[in-house]
Short mmCIF file of C-alpha atoms in Angstrom, two decimals:
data_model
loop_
_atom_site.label_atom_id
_atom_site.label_comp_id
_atom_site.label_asym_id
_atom_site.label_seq_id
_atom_site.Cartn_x
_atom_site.Cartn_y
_atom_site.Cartn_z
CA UNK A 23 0.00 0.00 0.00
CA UNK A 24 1.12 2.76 -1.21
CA UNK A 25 2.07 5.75 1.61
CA UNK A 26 0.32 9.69 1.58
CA UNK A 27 3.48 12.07 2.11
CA UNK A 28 2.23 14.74 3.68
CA UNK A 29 3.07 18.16 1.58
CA UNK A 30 6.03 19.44 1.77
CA UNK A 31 5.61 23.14 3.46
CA UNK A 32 8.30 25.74 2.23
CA UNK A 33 9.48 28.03 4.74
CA UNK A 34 8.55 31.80 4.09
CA UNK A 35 11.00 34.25 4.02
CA UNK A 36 10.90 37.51 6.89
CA UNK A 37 8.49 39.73 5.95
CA UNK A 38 10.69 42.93 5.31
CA UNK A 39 10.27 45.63 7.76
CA UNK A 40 9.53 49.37 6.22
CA UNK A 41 12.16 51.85 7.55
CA UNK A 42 10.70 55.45 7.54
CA UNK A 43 12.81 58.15 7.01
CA UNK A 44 13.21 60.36 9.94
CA UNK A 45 11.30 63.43 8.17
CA UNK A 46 8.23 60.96 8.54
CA UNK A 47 8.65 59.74 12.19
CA UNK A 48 9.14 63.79 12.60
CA UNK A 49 5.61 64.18 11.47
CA UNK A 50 4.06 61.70 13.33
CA UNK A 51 5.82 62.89 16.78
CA UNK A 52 4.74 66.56 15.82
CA UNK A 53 1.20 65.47 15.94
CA UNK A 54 1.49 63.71 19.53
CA UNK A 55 -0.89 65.56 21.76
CA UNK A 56 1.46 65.96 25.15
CA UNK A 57 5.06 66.32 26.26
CA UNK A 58 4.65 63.04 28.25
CA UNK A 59 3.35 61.11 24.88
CA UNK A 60 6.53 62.40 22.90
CA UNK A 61 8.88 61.24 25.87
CA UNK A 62 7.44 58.00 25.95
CA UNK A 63 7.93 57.59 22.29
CA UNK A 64 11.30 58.66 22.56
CA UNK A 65 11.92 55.53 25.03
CA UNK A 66 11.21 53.34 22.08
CA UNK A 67 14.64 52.89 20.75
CA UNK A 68 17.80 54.92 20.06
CA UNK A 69 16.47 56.74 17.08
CA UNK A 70 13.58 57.87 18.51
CA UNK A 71 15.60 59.34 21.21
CA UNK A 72 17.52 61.00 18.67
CA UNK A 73 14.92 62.58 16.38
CA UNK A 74 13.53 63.47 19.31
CA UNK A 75 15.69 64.99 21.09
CA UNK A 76 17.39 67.44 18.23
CA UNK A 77 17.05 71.02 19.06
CA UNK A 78 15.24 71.96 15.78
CA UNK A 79 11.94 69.32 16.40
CA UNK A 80 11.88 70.51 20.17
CA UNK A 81 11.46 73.85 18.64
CA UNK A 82 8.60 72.91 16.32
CA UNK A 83 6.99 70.88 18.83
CA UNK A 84 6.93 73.72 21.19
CA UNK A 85 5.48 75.96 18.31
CA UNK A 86 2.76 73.61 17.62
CA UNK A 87 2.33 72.99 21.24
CA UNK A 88 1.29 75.33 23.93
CA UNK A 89 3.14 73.76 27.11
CA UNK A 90 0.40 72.85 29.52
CA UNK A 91 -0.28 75.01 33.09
CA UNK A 92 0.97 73.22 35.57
CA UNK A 93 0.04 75.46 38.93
CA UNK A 94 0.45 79.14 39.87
CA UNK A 95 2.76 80.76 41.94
CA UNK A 96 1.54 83.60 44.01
CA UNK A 97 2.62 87.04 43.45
CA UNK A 98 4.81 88.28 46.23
CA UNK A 99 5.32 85.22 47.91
CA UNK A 100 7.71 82.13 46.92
CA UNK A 101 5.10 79.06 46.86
CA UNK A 102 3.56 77.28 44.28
CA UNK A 103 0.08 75.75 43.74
CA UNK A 104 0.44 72.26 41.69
CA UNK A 105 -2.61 71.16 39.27
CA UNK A 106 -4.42 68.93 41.06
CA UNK A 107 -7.21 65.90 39.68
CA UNK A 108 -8.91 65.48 37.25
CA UNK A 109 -6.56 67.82 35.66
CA UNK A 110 -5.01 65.67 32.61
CA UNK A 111 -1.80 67.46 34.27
CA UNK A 112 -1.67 66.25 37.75
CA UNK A 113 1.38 63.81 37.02
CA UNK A 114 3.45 66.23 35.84
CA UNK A 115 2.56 68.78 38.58
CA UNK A 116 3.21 66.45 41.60
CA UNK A 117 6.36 65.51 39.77
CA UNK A 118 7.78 69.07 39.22
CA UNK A 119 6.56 70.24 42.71
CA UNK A 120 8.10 67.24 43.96
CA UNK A 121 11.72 68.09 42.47
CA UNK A 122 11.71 71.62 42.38
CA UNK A 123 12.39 74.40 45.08
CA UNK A 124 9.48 77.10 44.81
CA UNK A 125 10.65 78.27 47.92
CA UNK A 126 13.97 79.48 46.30
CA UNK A 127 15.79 78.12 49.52
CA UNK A 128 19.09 77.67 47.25
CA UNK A 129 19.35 81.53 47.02
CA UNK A 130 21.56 83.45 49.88
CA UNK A 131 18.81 85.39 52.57
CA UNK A 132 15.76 83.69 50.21
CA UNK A 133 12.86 85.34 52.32
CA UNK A 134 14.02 88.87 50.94
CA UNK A 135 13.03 87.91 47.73
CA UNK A 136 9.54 88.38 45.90
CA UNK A 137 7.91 86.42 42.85
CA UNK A 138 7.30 88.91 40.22
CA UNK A 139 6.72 86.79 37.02
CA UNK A 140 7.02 83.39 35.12
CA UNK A 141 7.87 82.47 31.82
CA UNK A 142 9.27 79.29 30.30
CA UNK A 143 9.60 77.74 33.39
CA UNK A 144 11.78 80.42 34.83
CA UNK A 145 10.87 82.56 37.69
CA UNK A 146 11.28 86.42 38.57
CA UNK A 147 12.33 87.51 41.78
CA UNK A 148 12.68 90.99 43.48
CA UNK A 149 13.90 92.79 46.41
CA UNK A 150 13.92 96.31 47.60
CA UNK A 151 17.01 97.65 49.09
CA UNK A 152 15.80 101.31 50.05
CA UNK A 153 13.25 103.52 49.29
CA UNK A 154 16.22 106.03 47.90
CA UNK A 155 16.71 103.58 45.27
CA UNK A 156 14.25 103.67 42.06
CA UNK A 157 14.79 100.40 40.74
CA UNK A 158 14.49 97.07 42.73
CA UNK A 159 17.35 94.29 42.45
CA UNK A 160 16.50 91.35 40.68
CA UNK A 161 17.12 87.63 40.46
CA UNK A 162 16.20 85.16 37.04
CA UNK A 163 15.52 81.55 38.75
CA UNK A 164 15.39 77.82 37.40
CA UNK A 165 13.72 76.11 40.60
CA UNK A 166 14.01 72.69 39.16
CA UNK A 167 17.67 72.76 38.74
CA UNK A 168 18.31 75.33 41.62
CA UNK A 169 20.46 77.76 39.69
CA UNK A 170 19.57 81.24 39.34
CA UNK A 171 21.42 84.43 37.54
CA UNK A 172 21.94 87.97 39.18
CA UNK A 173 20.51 91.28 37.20
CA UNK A 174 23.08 94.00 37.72
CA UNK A 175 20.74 97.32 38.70
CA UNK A 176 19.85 99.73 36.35
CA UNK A 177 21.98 102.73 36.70
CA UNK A 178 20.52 105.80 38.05
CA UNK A 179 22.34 107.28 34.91
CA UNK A 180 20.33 105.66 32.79
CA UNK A 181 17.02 105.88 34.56
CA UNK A 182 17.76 109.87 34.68
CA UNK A 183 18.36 110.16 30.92
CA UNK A 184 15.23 108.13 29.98
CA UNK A 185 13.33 110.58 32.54
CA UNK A 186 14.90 114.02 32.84
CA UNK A 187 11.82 115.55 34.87
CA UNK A 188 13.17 114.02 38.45
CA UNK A 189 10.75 112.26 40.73
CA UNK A 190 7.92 112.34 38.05
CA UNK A 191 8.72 108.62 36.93
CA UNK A 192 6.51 105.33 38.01
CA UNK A 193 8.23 102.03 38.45
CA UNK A 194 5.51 99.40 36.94
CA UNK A 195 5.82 95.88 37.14
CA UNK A 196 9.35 94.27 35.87
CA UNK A 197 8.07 91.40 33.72
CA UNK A 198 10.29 88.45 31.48
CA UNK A 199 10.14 88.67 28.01
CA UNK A 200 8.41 86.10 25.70
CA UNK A 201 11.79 83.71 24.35
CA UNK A 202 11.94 83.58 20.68
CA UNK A 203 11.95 80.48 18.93
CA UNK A 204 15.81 80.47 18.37
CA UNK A 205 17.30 81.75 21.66
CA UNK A 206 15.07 79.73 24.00
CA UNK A 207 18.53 79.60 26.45
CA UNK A 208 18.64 83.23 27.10
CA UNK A 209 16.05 85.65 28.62
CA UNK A 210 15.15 88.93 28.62
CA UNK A 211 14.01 91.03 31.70
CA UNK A 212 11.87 94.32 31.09
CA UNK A 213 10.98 97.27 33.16
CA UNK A 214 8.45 100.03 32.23
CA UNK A 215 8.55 103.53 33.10
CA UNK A 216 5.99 105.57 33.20
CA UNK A 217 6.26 109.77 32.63
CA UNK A 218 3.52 110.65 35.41
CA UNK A 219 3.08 114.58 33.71
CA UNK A 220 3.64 113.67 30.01
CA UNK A 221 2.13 110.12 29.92
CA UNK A 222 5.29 108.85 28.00
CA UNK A 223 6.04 105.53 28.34
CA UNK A 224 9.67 104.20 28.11
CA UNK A 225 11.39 100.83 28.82
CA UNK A 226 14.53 99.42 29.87
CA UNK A 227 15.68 96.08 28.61
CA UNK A 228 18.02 93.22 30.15
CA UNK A 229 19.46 90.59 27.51
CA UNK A 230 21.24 87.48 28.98
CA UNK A 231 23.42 87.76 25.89
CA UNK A 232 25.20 90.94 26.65
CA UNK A 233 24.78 91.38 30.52
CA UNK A 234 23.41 94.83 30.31
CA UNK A 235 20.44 97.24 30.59
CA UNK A 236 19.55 99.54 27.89
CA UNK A 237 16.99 101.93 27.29
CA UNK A 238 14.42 101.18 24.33
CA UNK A 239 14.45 104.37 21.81
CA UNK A 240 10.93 103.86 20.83
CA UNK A 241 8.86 105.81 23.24
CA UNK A 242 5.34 106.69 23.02
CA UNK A 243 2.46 109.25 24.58
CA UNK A 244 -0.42 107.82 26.14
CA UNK A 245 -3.39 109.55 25.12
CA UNK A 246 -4.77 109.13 28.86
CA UNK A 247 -4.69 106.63 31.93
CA UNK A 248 -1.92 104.85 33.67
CA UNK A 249 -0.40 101.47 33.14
CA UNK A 250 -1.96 99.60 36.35
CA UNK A 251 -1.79 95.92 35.50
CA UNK A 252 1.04 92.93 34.68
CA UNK A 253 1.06 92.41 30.74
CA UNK A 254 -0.50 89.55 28.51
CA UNK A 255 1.72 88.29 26.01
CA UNK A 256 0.41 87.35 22.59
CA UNK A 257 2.22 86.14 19.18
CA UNK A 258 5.66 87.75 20.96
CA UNK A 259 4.29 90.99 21.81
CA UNK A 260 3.42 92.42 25.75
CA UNK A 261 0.13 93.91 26.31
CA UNK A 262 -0.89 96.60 28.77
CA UNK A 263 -4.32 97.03 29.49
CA UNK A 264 -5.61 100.47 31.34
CA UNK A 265 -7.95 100.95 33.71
CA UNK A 266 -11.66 102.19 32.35
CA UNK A 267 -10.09 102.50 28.82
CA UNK A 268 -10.78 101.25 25.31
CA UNK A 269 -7.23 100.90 24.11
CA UNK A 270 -4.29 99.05 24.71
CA UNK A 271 -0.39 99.67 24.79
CA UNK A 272 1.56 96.92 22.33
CA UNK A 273 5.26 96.21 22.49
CA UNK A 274 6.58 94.10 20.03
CA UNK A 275 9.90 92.37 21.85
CA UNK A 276 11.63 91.24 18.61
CA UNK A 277 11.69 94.61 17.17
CA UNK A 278 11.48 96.42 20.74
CA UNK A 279 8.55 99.00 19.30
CA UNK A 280 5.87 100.46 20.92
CA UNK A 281 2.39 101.29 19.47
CA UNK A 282 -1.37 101.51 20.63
CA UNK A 283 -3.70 99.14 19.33
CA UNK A 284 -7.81 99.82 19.73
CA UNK A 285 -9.84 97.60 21.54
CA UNK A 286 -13.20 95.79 20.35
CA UNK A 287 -16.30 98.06 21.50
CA UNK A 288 -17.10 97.46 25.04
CA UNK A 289 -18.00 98.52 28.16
CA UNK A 290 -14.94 99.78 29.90
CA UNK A 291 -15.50 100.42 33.77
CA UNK A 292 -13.08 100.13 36.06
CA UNK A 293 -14.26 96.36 37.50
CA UNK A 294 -14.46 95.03 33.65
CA UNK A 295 -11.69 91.70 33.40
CA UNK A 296 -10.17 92.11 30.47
CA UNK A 297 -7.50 90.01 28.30
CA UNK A 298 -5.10 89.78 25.29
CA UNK A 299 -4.67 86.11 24.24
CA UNK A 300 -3.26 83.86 21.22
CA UNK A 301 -6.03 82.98 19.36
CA UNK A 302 -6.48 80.19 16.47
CA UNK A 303 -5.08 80.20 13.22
CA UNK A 304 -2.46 82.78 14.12
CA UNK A 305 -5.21 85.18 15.18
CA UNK A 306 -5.40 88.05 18.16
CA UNK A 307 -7.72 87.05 20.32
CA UNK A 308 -9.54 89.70 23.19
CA UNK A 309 -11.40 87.90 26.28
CA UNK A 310 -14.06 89.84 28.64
CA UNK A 311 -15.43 88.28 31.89
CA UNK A 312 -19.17 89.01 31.70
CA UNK A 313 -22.18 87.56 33.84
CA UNK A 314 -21.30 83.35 34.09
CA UNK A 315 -19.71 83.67 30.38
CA UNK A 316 -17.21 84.75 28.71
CA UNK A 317 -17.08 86.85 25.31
CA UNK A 318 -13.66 86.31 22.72
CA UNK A 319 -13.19 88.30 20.25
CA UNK A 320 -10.76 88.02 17.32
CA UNK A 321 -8.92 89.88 14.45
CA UNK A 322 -6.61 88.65 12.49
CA UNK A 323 -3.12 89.72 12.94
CA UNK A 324 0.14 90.93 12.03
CA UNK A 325 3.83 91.26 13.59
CA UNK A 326 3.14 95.02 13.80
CA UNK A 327 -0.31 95.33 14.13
CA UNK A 328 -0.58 97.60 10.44
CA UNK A 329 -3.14 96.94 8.16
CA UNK A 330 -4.92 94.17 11.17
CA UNK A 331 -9.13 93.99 10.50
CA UNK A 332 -11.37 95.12 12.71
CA UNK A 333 -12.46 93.21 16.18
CA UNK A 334 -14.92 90.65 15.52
CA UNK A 335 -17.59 88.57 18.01
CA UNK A 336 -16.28 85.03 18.43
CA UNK A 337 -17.38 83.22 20.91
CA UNK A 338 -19.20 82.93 23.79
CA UNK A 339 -17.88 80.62 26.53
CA UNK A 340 -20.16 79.85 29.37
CA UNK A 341 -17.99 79.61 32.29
CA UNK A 342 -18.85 76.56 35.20
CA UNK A 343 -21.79 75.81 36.60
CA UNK A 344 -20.62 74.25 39.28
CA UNK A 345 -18.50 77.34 40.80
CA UNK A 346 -22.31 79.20 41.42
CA UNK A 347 -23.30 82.33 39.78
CA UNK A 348 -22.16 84.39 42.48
CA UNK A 349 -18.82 84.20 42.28
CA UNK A 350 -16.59 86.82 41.18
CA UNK A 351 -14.39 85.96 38.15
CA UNK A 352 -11.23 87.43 37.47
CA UNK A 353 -8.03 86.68 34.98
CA UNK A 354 -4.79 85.41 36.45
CA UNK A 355 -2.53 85.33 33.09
CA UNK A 356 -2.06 83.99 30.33
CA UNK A 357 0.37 81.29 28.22
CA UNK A 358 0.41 80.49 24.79
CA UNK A 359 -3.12 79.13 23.93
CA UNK A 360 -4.51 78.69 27.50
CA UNK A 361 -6.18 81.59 29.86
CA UNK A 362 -5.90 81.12 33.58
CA UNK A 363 -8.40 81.97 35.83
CA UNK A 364 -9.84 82.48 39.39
CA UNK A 365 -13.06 82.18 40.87
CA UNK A 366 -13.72 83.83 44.51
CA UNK A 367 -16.58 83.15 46.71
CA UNK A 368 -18.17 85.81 48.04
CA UNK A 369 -20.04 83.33 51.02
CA UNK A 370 -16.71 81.94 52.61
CA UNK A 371 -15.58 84.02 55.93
CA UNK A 372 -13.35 87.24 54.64
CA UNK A 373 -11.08 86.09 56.90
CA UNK A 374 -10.16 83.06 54.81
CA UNK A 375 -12.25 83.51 51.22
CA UNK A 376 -12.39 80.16 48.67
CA UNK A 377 -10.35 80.67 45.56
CA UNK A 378 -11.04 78.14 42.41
CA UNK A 379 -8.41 78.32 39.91
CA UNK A 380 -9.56 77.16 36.46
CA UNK A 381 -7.54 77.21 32.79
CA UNK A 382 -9.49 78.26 29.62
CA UNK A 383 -7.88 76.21 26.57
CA UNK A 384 -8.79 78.83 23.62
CA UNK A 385 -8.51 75.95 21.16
CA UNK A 386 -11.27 73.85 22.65
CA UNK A 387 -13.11 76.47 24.42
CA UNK A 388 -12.91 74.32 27.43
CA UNK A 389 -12.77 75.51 31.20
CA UNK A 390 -11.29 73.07 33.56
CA UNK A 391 -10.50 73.13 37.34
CA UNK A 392 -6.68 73.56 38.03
CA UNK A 393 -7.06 73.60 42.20
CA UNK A 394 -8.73 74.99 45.27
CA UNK A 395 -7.09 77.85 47.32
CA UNK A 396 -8.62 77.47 51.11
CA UNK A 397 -6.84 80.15 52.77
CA UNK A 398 -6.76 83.73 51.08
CA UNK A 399 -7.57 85.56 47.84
CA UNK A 400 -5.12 84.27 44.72
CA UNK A 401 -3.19 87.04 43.06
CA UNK A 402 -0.35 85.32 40.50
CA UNK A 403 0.30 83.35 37.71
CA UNK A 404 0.70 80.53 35.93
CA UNK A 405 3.61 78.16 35.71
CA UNK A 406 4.05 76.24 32.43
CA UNK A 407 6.63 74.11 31.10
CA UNK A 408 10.20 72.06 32.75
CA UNK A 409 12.74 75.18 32.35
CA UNK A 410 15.76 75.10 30.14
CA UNK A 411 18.92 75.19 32.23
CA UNK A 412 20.39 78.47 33.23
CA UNK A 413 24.13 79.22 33.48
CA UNK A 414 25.88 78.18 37.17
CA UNK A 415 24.83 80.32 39.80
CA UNK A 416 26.35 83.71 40.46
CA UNK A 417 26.73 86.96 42.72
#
């Protein structure tokens, strides 16, 4: 009897595997939602790492990508408020309050210094030495690494040229500079002066680069009001917002120019809460608090501002339920494409108000919760984004 051989199977060759081009894989990161989903992709092998890692794609990720709020700091004092949950943030928040030193410990006699600002995950400091003295001294800080750089003062020279009538200048609010895309290792610290009998406005400017302070030519003449307010920052400019007015005062930090720029009709008392903000597709975006909502309104925009169409009606964004119609809303700050905010309530003892701190993501129109203050009213703002290392400490 003949035997069946069974057939004879013929082993397949490796399916070949498809190597992509880094420009692809560069695509695909850019359109990861999060920081934390690009650093886990990174962990997949070496060239991952690499692609990711390269100072260019960190650049365009961070263009594409408005780094997320992860808490507040309070203004004047030298402590930080983490997200908390649900916030999609919360990890990163517990992490980076976890590791970093908000109480700027590192820093020789810390509890003389003051939190004046944040940007880029750097933080501003101040200190008064005497009331004979115009200008405060000032410290850049990195509290996740603990290093921090020393501002030389601005010399009384200087201040007196810029403002020849003496004692008629105003010291405003010292603020950090938005980073351009190119020179996100260096910082810029500005100071705005304010001509109390001519309403001129003049600045002085710090650059990492070159150690020094100089005085910004472009000045300009209000045409009333006074500056009373920290800035917004918007598509690299500062905004300055005035008190019961319909205008706003623009300076553009990459070519260090000053203008004024109308603002959309509105109602302008002295308790409106008022914004400038990034808004989508490259636009200018201007926020008002009203009665449980918020209106945006948009134009779009150019570098200087010439040419710009007029303010339109964009949205209206009801603000939470859940935080009672009584509350009082105001606006903490802004960065890139989010809006932070805070929500007092009015019932809680004066002693020891309730303060709700939400973020408004302009993309999505959505307001979440960020954390609870239980023991005073907030005045900050927000924190976004693991710093870039500074240079080594220094007196």
């Amino acid at each position: 009897m003949a035997s069946t051989a069974a057939p004879r199977r013929t082993a397949r060759a490796p399916a070949a595997h498809t190597v992509l081009p880094d420009e692809i894989w560069e695509e695909i990161f850019l359109r990861l939602d999060a920081a934390a989903d690009l650093a886990r992709a990174s962990a997949g092998c070496s060239s991952f790492r690499r692609i990711v890692s390269d100072r260019r794609f960190v650049r365009c990720f961070r263009s594409l990508h408005s780094p997320p709020v992860l808490g507040l700091i309070r203004y004047g004092y030298r402590e930080f408020l983490p997200v908390g949950p649900p916030h999609r943030s919360t990890p990163e928040a517990r992490a980076l309050a976890q590791d970093a030193d908000f109480t700027f410990s590192f820093l020789p006699d810390p509890s003389a210094w003051s939190s004046r600002d944040a940007r880029d995950g750097r933080v501003l400091l101040s200190r008064r030495i005497s009331a004979a003295i115009a200008f405060e001294d000032f410290l850049v800080c990195d509290p996740l690494h603990r290093r921090y750089v020393k501002i030389p003062r601005i010399l009384d020279d200087l201040l007196a040229a810029s403002t020849p009538d003496n004692g008629t200048a105003r010291h405003l609010l010292p603020v950090l500079a938005p980073t351009g895309d190119n020179d996100e290792e260096s910082f810029r610290v500005i100071c705005t002066v304010q001509d109390k009998g001519k309403r001129k406005v003049m600045a002085f400017v710090f650059s990492s680069c070159n150690q020094t302070w100089q005085g910004i030519i472009s000045t300009i003449y209000l045409p009333n009001g006074f500056i009373g307010c920290k800035p917004y920052s918007a598509h690299g400019c500062l905004f300055w917002m005035f008190f019961g007015k319909g205008y706003s005062l623009m300076l553009d930090t990459s070519e260090m120019k000053s203008s004024i720029i109308d603002l959309p009709p509105h109602n302008f008392d002295f308790g409106s809460m008022r914004a400038i903000v990034e808004a989508e597709d490259g636009r200018l975006g201007f926020l008002t608090i009203g009665d449980g909502t918020i209106d945006l309104y948009c134009k779009n925009w150019q570098s200087n501002g010439v040419g710009a169409q007029e303010w339109q009606h964009d949205k209206l964004i009801p603000l939470p339920k859940d935080s009672g119609i009584n509350y009082s809303w105001d606006i903490v700050g802004t960065v890139g494409r989010y809006v932070a905010l805070v929500a007092h309530d009015p019932i809680c003892d004066e002693s020891s108000p309730n303060s709700e701190l939400f973020v408004l993501d302009i993309e999505t129109l959505l307001v979440e919760k960020l954390c609870t203050l239980n023991n005073g009213m907030f005045c900050g703002f927000p924190y976004a984004r693991f710093p870039p290392p500074l240079t080594l400490p220094s007196i």
